[in-house]
Short mmCIF file of C-alpha atoms in Angstrom, two decimals:
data_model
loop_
_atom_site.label_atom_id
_atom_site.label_comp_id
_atom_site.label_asym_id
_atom_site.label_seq_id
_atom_site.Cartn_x
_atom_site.Cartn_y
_atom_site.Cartn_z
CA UNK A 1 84.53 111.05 50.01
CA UNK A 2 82.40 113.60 47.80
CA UNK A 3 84.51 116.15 46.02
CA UNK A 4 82.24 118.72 44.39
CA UNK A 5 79.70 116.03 42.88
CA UNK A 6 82.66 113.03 42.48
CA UNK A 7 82.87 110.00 44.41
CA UNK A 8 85.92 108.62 45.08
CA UNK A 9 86.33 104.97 45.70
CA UNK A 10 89.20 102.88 46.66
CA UNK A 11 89.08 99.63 44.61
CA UNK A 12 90.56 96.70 47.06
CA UNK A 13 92.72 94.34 45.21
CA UNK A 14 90.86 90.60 45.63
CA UNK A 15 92.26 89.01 48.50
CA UNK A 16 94.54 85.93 47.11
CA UNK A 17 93.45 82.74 48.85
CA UNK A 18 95.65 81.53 51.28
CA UNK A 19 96.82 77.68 51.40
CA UNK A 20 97.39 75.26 54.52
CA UNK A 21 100.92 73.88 54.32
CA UNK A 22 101.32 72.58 57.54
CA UNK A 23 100.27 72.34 61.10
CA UNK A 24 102.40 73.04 64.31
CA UNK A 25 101.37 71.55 67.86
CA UNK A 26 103.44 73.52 70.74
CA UNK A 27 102.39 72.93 74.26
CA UNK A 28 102.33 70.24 76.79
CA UNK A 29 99.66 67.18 77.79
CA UNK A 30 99.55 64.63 79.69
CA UNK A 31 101.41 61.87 78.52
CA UNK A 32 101.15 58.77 80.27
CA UNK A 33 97.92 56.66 79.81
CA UNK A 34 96.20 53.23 80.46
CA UNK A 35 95.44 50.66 77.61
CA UNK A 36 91.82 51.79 76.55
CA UNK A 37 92.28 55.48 77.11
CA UNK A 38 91.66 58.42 75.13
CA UNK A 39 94.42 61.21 74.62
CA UNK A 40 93.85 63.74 76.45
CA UNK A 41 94.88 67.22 73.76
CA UNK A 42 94.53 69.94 76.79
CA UNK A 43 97.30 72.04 77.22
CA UNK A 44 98.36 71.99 73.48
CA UNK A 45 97.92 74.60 70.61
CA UNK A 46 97.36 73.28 67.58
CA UNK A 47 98.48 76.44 64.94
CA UNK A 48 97.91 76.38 61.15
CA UNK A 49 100.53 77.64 59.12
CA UNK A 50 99.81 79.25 55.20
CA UNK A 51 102.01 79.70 52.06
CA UNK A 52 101.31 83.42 52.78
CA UNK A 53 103.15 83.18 56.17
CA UNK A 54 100.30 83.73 58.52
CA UNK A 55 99.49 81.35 61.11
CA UNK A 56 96.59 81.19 62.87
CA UNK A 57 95.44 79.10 65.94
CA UNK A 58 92.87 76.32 65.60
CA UNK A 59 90.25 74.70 67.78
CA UNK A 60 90.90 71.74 69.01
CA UNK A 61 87.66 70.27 68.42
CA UNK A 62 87.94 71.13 64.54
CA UNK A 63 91.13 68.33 64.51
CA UNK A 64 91.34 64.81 64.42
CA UNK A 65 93.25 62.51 66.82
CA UNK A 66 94.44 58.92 66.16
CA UNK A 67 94.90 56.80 67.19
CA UNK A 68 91.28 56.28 69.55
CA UNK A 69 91.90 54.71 72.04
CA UNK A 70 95.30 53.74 72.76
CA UNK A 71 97.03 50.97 73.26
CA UNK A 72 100.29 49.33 74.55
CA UNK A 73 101.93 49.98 71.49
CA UNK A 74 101.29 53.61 71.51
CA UNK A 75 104.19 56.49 71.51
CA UNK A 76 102.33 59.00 69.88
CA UNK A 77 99.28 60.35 68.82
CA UNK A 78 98.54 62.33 64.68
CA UNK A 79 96.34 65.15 65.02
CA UNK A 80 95.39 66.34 62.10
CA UNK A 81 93.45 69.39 60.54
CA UNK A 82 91.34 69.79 56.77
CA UNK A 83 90.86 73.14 55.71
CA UNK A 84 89.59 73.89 51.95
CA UNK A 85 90.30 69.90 51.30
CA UNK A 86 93.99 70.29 52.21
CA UNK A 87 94.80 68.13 55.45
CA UNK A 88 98.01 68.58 57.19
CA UNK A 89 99.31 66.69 60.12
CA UNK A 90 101.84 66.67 63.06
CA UNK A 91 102.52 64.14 65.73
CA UNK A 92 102.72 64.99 69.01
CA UNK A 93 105.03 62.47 70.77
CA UNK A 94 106.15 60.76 74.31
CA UNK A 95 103.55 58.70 75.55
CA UNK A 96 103.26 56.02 77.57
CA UNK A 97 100.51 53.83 77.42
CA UNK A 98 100.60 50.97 79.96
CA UNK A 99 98.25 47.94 80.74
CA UNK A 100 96.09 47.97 84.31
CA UNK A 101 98.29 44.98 85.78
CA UNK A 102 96.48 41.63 85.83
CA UNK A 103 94.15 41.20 88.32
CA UNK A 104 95.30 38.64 90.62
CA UNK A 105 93.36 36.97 93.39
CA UNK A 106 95.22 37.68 96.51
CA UNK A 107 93.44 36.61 100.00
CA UNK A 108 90.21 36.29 101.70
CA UNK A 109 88.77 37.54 104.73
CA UNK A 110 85.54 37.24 106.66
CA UNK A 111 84.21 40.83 106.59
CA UNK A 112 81.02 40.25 108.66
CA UNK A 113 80.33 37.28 111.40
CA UNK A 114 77.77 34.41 110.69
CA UNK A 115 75.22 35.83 113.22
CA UNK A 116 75.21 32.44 115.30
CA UNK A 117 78.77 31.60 116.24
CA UNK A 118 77.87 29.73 119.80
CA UNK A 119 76.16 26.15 119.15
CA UNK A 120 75.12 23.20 121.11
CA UNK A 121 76.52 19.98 119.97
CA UNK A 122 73.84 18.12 117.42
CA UNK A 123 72.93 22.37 116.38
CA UNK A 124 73.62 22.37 112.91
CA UNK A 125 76.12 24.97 111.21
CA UNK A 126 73.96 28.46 109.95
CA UNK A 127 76.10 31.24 108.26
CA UNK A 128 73.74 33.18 107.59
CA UNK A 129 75.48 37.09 107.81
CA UNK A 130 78.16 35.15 106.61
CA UNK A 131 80.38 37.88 104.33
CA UNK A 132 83.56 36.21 102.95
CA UNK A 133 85.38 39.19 100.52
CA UNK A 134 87.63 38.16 98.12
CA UNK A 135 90.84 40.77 97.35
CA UNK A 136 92.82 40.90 94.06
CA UNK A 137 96.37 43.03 93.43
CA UNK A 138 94.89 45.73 91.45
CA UNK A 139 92.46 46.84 94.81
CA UNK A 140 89.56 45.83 93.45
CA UNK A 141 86.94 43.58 95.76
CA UNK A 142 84.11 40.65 95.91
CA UNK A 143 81.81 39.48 97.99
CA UNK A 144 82.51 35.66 97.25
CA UNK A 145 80.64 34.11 100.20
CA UNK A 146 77.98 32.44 98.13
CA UNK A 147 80.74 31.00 95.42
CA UNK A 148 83.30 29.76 98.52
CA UNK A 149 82.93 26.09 100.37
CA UNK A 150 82.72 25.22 103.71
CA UNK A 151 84.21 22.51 106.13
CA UNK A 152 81.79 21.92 108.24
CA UNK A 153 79.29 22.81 105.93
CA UNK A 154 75.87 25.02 106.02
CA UNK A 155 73.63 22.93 107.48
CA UNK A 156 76.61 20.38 108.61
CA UNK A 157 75.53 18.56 112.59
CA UNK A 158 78.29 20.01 114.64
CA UNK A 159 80.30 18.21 117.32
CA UNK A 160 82.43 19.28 120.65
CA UNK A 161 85.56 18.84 118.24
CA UNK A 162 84.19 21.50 115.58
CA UNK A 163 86.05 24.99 116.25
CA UNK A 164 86.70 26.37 113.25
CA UNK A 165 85.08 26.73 110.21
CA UNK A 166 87.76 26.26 107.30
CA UNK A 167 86.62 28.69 103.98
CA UNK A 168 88.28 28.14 100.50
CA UNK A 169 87.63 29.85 97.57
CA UNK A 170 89.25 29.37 93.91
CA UNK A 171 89.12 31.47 90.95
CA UNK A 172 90.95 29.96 88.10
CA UNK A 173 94.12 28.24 89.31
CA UNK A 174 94.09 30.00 92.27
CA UNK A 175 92.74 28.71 95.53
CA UNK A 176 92.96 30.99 98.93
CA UNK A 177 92.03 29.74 102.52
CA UNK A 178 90.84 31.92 106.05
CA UNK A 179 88.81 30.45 109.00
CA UNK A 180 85.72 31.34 111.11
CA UNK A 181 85.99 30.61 114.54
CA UNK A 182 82.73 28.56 116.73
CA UNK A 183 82.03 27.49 119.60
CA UNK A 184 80.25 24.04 120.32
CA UNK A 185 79.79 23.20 123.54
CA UNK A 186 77.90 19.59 125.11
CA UNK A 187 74.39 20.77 126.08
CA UNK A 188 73.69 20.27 129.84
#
């Protein structure tokens, strides 16, 4: 303000630097994981807290979580914040991290018919079109028709008395069976 050739100035005291004493972490996220996985921070607020009493909310991406990724053992994550060389930390806990079960070879099955199922006796055996999948307890799925054996084999001189074709395949210590109907029939 300008009274009559003055200027009048307010002189602001210096601001006193504020120090981080802790971190608080209110909220909720998810909490159960798989071995391997990272934590997942969304739905929390991670809030610094200063010796002057204010608090003010902080990005998540300006923290650190640990542990990266998780394991078995895990209960808990640390997140963690530096500000001005001060780091505070707060653990945010309840989780459950669980292994993806072993994968366990369960059964196969003949997903696509050889194209030639009908034979003459003295033809010899073709699978080709053959698909033999291979299922294991967690879902997943192979194609094992090139790794499973045959009885009669590819290429095997069939007789009246062949009707089936018997299909193994192992993996480990585990061996599974299925069959693959034919026909072979005396030529006229």
């Amino acid at each position: 303000a300008d009274y009559e050739g003055l200027t009048v100035t307010k002189e602001e005291a210096p601001e006193e630097p504020r120090i981080l004493t802790s971190i608080k972490v209110t909220g909720d996220a998810k909490k159960d994981y798989k071995e391997g996985e990272s934590f997942d921070p969304t739905g929390l607020t991670v809030t610094a807290v200063y010796d002057n009493g204010e608090e003010e909310v902080i990005d998540l991406a300006d923290c650190t979580i640990a542990p990266d990724p998780l394991t078995e053992a895990d209960t808990k994550v640390t997140i963690s914040y530096t500000e001005d060389g001060e780091t505070r930390i707060a653990d945010y806990e309840g989780l459950t991290v669980t292994k993806d079960a072993e994968k366990t070879l369960t059964n196969i099955i003949v997903t696509a018919q050889a194209d030639k199922v009908a034979y003459e006796e003295g033809d010899t055996l073709d699978l080709t079109g053959l698909v033999v999948t291979a299922y294991y307890s967690n879902g997943e799925t192979a194609d094992v028709t090139a790794l499973c054996s045959y009885v009669p084999a590819q290429g095997q001189s069939l007789t009246e008395l062949d009707s089936i074709v018997a299909i193994a395949y192992t993996e480990g210590e585990e061996t599974v069976n299925t069959t693959m109907t034919i026909t072979v029939i005396k030529p006229e």
